[in-house]
Amino acid sequence: MASSQTILVLLRMFLVVQVTFAQTGIDIKNLYDELFNKRSYNKNTSPHSNLSEAITITVEFSLQGINYLDEMEEKLATTANIKLEWKDAFLSWDKRYFKNISYLYVPQDEVWKPDISLQNGFTKLRELGDQVILVTVQHKGEIEWNPLEVFETKCDIDITKFPFDSQICKLVFRMWTYKQEDVRFKLKKGPVHTDAYERNGIWGLSSSNITQERGTIVISLSLDRKSEYYILTIICPIILLSLLNIFTFVIPVDSGEKIGYSMTVHLAFAVLLTIISSSLPVNSQTTSYLAVYVISLLIKGTAIVMVTVIQVRLHHRPNNIDLSPIYRCIVKICHRKCTCSGRRVQPKTDNIRNSISSLNENFDISMHSSSNVTVLIIKNHSESPRLQLDAESDNDEDGNNIYTWTNVSAALDYFFFCFFAVVDIILAVLFFKALL
């Protein structure tokens, strides 16, 4: 009994060793010679087992990464591999007669391949893959071809919402020679494979889809631009400079720095525009809201410089030149506004001090002290010169003294500060509303 089991174990070991060492390079060479020489395989012959049936090409797409998206040339470069599977009736064998060899690696140029190519490619039309790529041939004639490519495709770019824009780019594959009656596509179940996808620093892949349309394979990629960099380097400096621009009207004209400040901010804005222009995508089909916003701010800055120059000119006009009704109206409105805003409630101590000072002005107060009694003598003045001067000044202010060119300049400061602040807010709200 023990001897029979020993013999059985040795026999199994012999069979395993025989099978292990059966598949050698010579056997593979013999199989290769059988398929391609003895059978006179011709890669230019369509591998139909039945001419009445079309060859089915199973397609599977795997995206490796987004290389770049050129907005100026409208070109998308992606790295991906497209997996194609079909059955070749002339490349099948019985593995029992070839030492149980079930598959074989063959260079792609030695077998029949579908003439599939990129329809919307950016470069010259050429076949997929390369000479170094091998195809896998199964013993039942099933062939698997998995070429890795850098696809450069055309992509219609819409930069209207830059830098918060999204782009939809497509890769379209089709047969150039074979008709659908001879060769047809079939999609594997499942979306585009992104297991090995490497993220891009500028574009994020939000979604991907693969469909079959009229004998073509269409891979759609939805890309979202990562806007953090553009917010920090473009939008924030623009908004800050636009705020500095309106503070031109806070600087007094007599300081002599009003025109210099406005010109400095305006030139800084122009230099920033030069830097921004290199980041803005160039496209004549669509116009970016950001470009329109920047041009609007530039026009606003130019208007501020012009208004400032005119304001300085008005400030230095002689007072013997009468004011027009428009200037009088502006000064009057500003004077009333400043008068209303200047009324404040003073503390009690200030009220007491003001009362004492008024008493000193209106009455003669003297103190006579004796050993036990202190006598306070108050003499009333019938007419106070201070009150008369105040009354006269009030009458003058109500008259023509407020209508001077200096007051016109101050009123224009107040008016244009409010006006351009409102314009700045409206432009910013419209810009962000259009983007979001």
XYZ file of C-alpha atoms in Angstrom:
436
model
C 0.000 0.000 0.000
C 2.800 2.374 0.883
C 4.728 1.517 -2.247
C 1.710 2.253 -4.472
C 1.241 5.683 -2.897
C 4.936 6.411 -3.366
C 4.715 5.486 -7.023
C 1.646 7.697 -7.434
C 3.437 10.680 -5.883
C 6.496 10.181 -8.078
C 4.284 9.928 -11.137
C 2.585 13.231 -10.311
C 5.927 14.916 -9.765
C 7.114 13.587 -13.115
C 4.067 14.922 -14.869
C 4.476 18.347 -13.241
C 8.124 18.525 -14.221
C 7.291 17.390 -17.733
C 4.627 20.068 -18.121
C 6.839 22.747 -16.572
C 9.741 22.141 -18.886
C 7.591 21.457 -21.923
C 7.128 25.129 -22.925
C 10.479 26.291 -24.209
C 11.643 28.917 -26.631
C 11.782 26.302 -29.363
C 8.125 25.471 -28.843
C 7.148 29.129 -29.128
C 9.299 29.422 -32.233
C 7.561 26.399 -33.755
C 4.162 27.897 -32.967
C 5.184 31.213 -34.500
C 6.465 29.408 -37.590
C 3.220 27.476 -37.818
C 1.026 30.556 -37.656
C 2.935 32.994 -39.831
C 4.922 30.817 -42.248
C 3.299 27.456 -42.793
C -0.201 28.889 -42.830
C 1.004 31.865 -44.902
C -0.666 34.427 -42.659
C -1.250 37.754 -44.425
C -1.807 40.793 -42.239
C -3.487 42.630 -45.144
C -6.267 40.060 -45.309
C -9.337 40.746 -43.230
C -9.638 37.975 -40.584
C -13.254 37.058 -41.287
C -14.407 33.619 -40.294
C -17.646 34.351 -42.147
C -17.767 37.144 -44.721
C -21.451 37.721 -44.019
C -20.640 38.745 -40.440
C -18.814 41.908 -39.400
C -15.729 41.855 -37.236
C -16.566 43.212 -33.793
C -13.963 45.500 -32.234
C -14.434 45.885 -28.489
C -13.220 49.275 -27.261
C -12.101 50.303 -23.786
C -10.513 53.659 -22.918
C -8.203 54.470 -19.987
C -7.142 58.045 -19.263
C -3.665 58.517 -17.803
C -3.558 62.313 -17.507
C -4.208 65.781 -18.929
C -0.934 67.190 -20.248
C -2.073 70.704 -21.159
C -4.850 72.710 -22.777
C -3.718 75.523 -25.065
C -6.461 78.169 -25.242
C -4.793 80.072 -28.075
C -4.400 77.077 -30.417
C -7.457 75.316 -28.958
C -5.454 72.140 -28.506
C -5.838 69.475 -25.822
C -3.031 67.005 -25.134
C -3.873 63.866 -23.168
C -2.045 60.672 -22.346
C -4.263 57.620 -22.604
C -4.400 54.083 -23.889
C -7.219 52.638 -25.923
C -7.723 48.898 -25.536
C -9.007 47.074 -28.633
C -10.058 43.439 -28.751
C -11.202 41.332 -31.725
C -11.026 37.804 -33.022
C -8.737 36.700 -35.848
C -9.880 33.446 -37.445
C -6.411 32.792 -38.910
C -4.506 33.056 -35.613
C -5.943 30.187 -33.609
C -4.404 26.841 -32.637
C -5.034 23.797 -30.543
C -2.813 24.226 -27.525
C -2.686 20.447 -26.944
C -0.439 20.114 -29.999
C 1.834 22.993 -28.976
C 2.847 21.996 -25.451
C -0.165 23.725 -23.921
C 0.835 27.235 -25.073
C -2.283 29.366 -24.592
C -1.079 32.812 -25.705
C 1.616 34.467 -27.742
C 3.124 37.976 -27.957
C 3.496 39.360 -31.456
C 4.613 42.815 -32.708
C 1.630 44.885 -33.744
C 2.900 45.330 -37.301
C 2.730 41.569 -37.992
C -1.005 41.075 -37.441
C -4.117 42.537 -38.963
C -5.325 45.657 -37.134
C -8.347 47.873 -37.663
C -7.438 51.171 -39.344
C -8.756 53.166 -36.411
C -7.427 56.664 -35.963
C -8.182 59.977 -34.289
C -10.667 61.952 -36.355
C -10.229 65.342 -34.647
C -6.483 65.010 -34.237
C -4.301 68.085 -34.248
C -1.388 66.469 -36.047
C -0.989 64.456 -39.221
C -3.134 61.339 -39.524
C -1.257 58.191 -38.539
C -1.965 54.773 -37.101
C -2.147 54.121 -33.399
C 0.634 52.567 -31.408
C 4.273 51.977 -32.247
C 6.557 49.170 -33.378
C 7.634 48.448 -29.812
C 4.063 47.653 -28.759
C 3.107 43.970 -28.767
C -0.305 42.440 -29.188
C -1.478 39.428 -27.216
C -2.775 36.514 -29.331
C -4.852 33.884 -27.500
C -5.089 30.301 -28.704
C -8.733 30.831 -29.730
C -7.750 33.684 -32.034
C -8.638 36.486 -29.618
C -6.320 39.463 -30.014
C -5.768 42.217 -27.511
C -4.123 45.470 -28.591
C -3.442 48.156 -26.006
C -1.561 51.123 -27.562
C -0.461 53.980 -25.285
C -0.612 57.374 -26.995
C -0.300 61.101 -26.416
C -3.422 62.355 -28.177
C -3.462 65.947 -29.429
C -7.015 66.900 -30.321
C -8.906 70.025 -31.250
C -11.077 71.510 -28.526
C -13.447 74.474 -28.841
C -12.535 76.851 -26.021
C -15.088 79.138 -24.374
C -13.256 81.696 -22.193
C -16.322 83.757 -21.316
C -16.159 82.864 -17.613
C -12.380 82.808 -17.268
C -10.936 81.959 -14.712
C -14.035 80.083 -13.513
C -14.627 78.408 -16.872
C -15.297 74.780 -17.736
C -14.394 73.149 -21.027
C -15.791 70.048 -22.729
C -13.287 68.389 -25.042
C -13.838 65.298 -27.168
C -11.668 62.578 -28.626
C -13.321 61.043 -31.693
C -12.097 57.708 -33.126
C -13.343 56.182 -36.363
C -12.564 53.675 -39.086
C -11.161 55.316 -42.161
C -11.566 52.519 -44.718
C -13.761 49.723 -43.442
C -17.515 50.073 -43.545
C -19.795 49.190 -40.662
C -20.889 46.075 -42.548
C -17.310 44.821 -42.361
C -16.012 46.157 -39.061
C -18.058 47.616 -36.239
C -17.365 48.970 -32.767
C -18.676 47.651 -29.491
C -18.216 49.390 -26.158
C -17.352 47.536 -23.004
C -19.608 48.165 -20.067
C -18.446 50.916 -17.758
C -17.218 54.518 -18.107
C -13.770 55.797 -18.979
C -11.199 54.223 -16.673
C -9.387 56.773 -14.502
C -7.681 54.455 -12.030
C -4.213 55.528 -13.178
C -5.182 59.167 -13.768
C -2.619 61.773 -12.642
C -4.003 65.142 -11.617
C -3.199 68.299 -13.525
C -2.159 71.523 -11.766
C -4.424 73.766 -13.850
C -7.336 71.595 -14.944
C -9.475 69.229 -12.924
C -11.394 66.352 -14.478
C -15.003 66.658 -13.319
C -16.539 63.929 -15.493
C -15.815 61.655 -18.437
C -17.977 59.645 -20.767
C -17.598 57.307 -23.731
C -20.316 56.852 -26.336
C -20.777 55.378 -29.792
C -22.192 57.720 -32.442
C -22.675 56.727 -36.104
C -19.805 54.327 -36.287
C -17.453 56.513 -34.219
C -16.228 56.318 -30.632
C -16.551 59.626 -28.775
C -14.772 60.204 -25.455
C -16.018 63.357 -23.732
C -13.926 64.996 -21.023
C -15.337 67.759 -18.837
C -12.538 69.963 -17.470
C -12.821 72.618 -14.748
C -10.144 75.267 -14.405
C -8.565 75.585 -10.962
C -9.064 79.286 -10.237
C -7.223 79.746 -6.919
C -4.037 80.980 -8.582
C -5.887 83.487 -10.758
C -7.897 84.816 -7.813
C -4.747 85.588 -5.822
C -2.627 86.971 -8.678
C -5.194 88.727 -10.890
C -8.585 89.409 -9.332
C -7.462 90.509 -5.845
C -4.856 93.049 -7.131
C -7.390 94.474 -9.577
C -9.992 95.017 -6.844
C -7.448 96.567 -4.459
C -6.167 99.001 -7.093
C -9.706 99.961 -8.034
C -10.348 100.849 -4.370
C -7.154 102.908 -4.195
C -8.236 104.764 -7.301
C -11.344 106.302 -5.739
C -9.345 107.535 -2.716
C -7.930 110.196 -4.989
C -10.854 112.372 -3.916
C -9.908 112.128 -0.246
C -6.623 113.970 -0.786
C -7.005 117.789 -0.470
C -6.181 119.863 -3.498
C -3.932 122.187 -1.483
C -1.614 119.280 -0.620
C -0.293 119.261 -4.191
C -0.330 115.454 -4.351
C -3.747 114.907 -5.836
C -2.785 114.633 -9.514
C 0.428 112.747 -8.700
C -1.461 110.166 -6.655
C -4.121 109.614 -9.323
C -1.503 109.247 -12.060
C 0.560 106.822 -9.949
C -2.418 104.561 -9.301
C -3.429 104.762 -12.944
C 0.065 103.795 -14.135
C 0.209 100.959 -11.601
C -3.086 99.729 -13.005
C -1.709 99.919 -16.554
C 1.385 97.920 -15.550
C -0.836 95.328 -13.905
C -2.865 95.071 -17.114
C 0.330 94.296 -19.022
C 1.026 91.415 -16.645
C -2.570 90.216 -16.752
C -2.696 90.246 -20.557
C -0.121 87.443 -20.634
C -2.381 85.302 -18.436
C -5.627 86.010 -20.257
C -6.357 83.453 -22.985
C -6.339 84.864 -26.514
C -9.524 83.995 -28.332
C -11.501 86.129 -30.770
C -14.573 83.910 -30.880
C -15.548 84.606 -27.270
C -14.739 87.513 -24.943
C -13.846 87.034 -21.318
C -15.909 88.805 -18.669
C -12.653 89.477 -16.847
C -11.259 91.360 -19.855
C -14.425 93.477 -20.022
C -14.202 94.147 -16.271
C -10.554 95.202 -16.517
C -11.252 97.525 -19.448
C -14.156 99.044 -17.505
C -11.879 99.740 -14.537
C -9.284 101.242 -16.864
C -11.916 103.579 -18.306
C -12.972 104.478 -14.768
C -9.358 105.256 -13.828
C -8.936 107.447 -16.894
C -12.105 109.331 -15.996
C -10.805 109.875 -12.439
C -7.552 111.358 -13.741
C -9.458 113.707 -16.078
C -11.862 114.763 -13.325
C -8.956 115.376 -10.947
C -7.174 117.646 -13.427
C -10.360 119.656 -14.039
C -10.988 119.846 -10.293
C -7.527 121.276 -9.603
C -8.110 123.796 -12.377
C -11.390 124.899 -10.776
C -9.814 125.104 -7.341
C -7.301 127.721 -8.460
C -9.819 129.934 -10.232
C -10.062 133.513 -8.871
C -13.088 134.229 -6.698
C -14.173 137.178 -8.815
C -15.485 134.719 -11.409
C -19.087 133.900 -10.696
C -20.226 130.307 -10.205
C -22.696 128.766 -12.572
C -26.022 127.486 -11.177
C -24.805 123.893 -11.411
C -21.770 124.580 -9.222
C -23.927 126.534 -6.768
C -26.332 123.636 -6.502
C -23.473 121.160 -5.876
C -21.948 123.390 -3.185
C -25.304 123.932 -1.516
C -26.116 120.214 -1.392
C -22.674 119.364 -0.048
C -22.868 122.185 2.529
C -26.221 120.970 3.820
C -24.967 117.399 3.940
C -21.870 118.374 5.902
C -23.926 120.577 8.250
C -26.343 117.749 9.004
C -23.588 115.213 9.513
C -21.581 117.636 11.708
C -24.221 117.894 14.450
C -23.068 115.741 17.372
C -24.096 115.466 20.989
C -21.338 116.758 23.254
C -20.568 115.384 26.709
C -21.929 117.118 29.795
C -18.542 118.495 30.784
C -18.240 120.150 27.421
C -21.697 121.644 27.858
C -20.730 123.065 31.224
C -17.535 124.515 29.860
C -19.400 126.031 26.944
C -21.939 127.532 29.353
C -19.230 129.072 31.509
C -17.419 130.451 28.493
C -20.651 131.943 27.213
C -21.246 133.502 30.603
C -17.790 135.003 30.579
C -18.444 136.460 27.160
C -21.902 137.801 27.904
C -21.348 138.954 31.493
C -18.627 140.539 33.569
C -18.030 138.221 36.483
C -16.031 139.419 39.449
C -15.576 137.992 42.891
C -15.115 140.016 46.074
C -14.218 138.099 49.136
C -14.132 139.212 52.673
C -13.322 137.308 55.785
C -16.576 135.392 55.838
C -18.486 136.200 52.656
C -17.653 135.862 49.050
C -19.659 138.148 46.767
C -20.131 137.284 43.110
C -20.874 140.335 40.955
C -22.275 139.701 37.491
C -22.693 142.539 35.076
C -24.792 142.003 31.988
C -23.739 143.391 28.683
C -26.579 144.529 26.575
C -24.809 143.668 23.374
C -22.148 140.996 22.915
C -19.645 141.547 20.098
C -19.153 137.775 19.868
C -22.828 137.147 19.281
C -22.907 139.842 16.681
C -19.941 138.337 14.861
C -21.532 134.887 14.971
C -24.756 136.266 13.610
C -22.919 138.056 10.878
C -20.952 134.919 9.998
C -24.117 132.874 9.902
C -25.669 135.404 7.618
C -22.580 135.356 5.453
C -22.625 131.591 5.206
C -26.234 131.740 4.266
C -25.224 134.315 1.683
C -22.514 134.248 -0.901
C -19.463 133.322 1.177
C -19.976 129.569 0.677
C -20.084 129.905 -3.103
C -16.346 129.961 -3.709
C -14.213 127.885 -6.059
C -12.486 126.292 -3.084
C -15.827 125.045 -1.815
C -16.664 123.875 -5.328
C -13.526 121.736 -5.332
C -14.373 120.291 -1.911
C -17.938 119.569 -3.008
C -16.697 117.811 -6.146
C -14.434 115.653 -3.985
C -17.400 114.495 -1.953
C -19.625 114.001 -4.979
C -17.149 112.074 -7.144
C -15.957 109.904 -4.254
C -19.513 108.696 -3.728
C -20.163 108.418 -7.466
C -17.080 106.346 -8.355
C -17.485 104.183 -5.235
C -20.981 103.273 -6.428
C -19.611 102.632 -9.945
C -16.901 100.393 -8.490
C -19.422 98.366 -6.494
C -21.765 98.005 -9.479
C -18.952 96.782 -11.754
C -17.757 94.243 -9.175
C -21.283 92.927 -8.564
C -21.980 92.587 -12.284
C -18.644 90.837 -12.858
C -19.043 88.224 -10.125
C -22.723 87.722 -10.935
C -21.843 87.004 -14.559
C -19.155 84.516 -13.522
C -21.118 82.671 -10.867
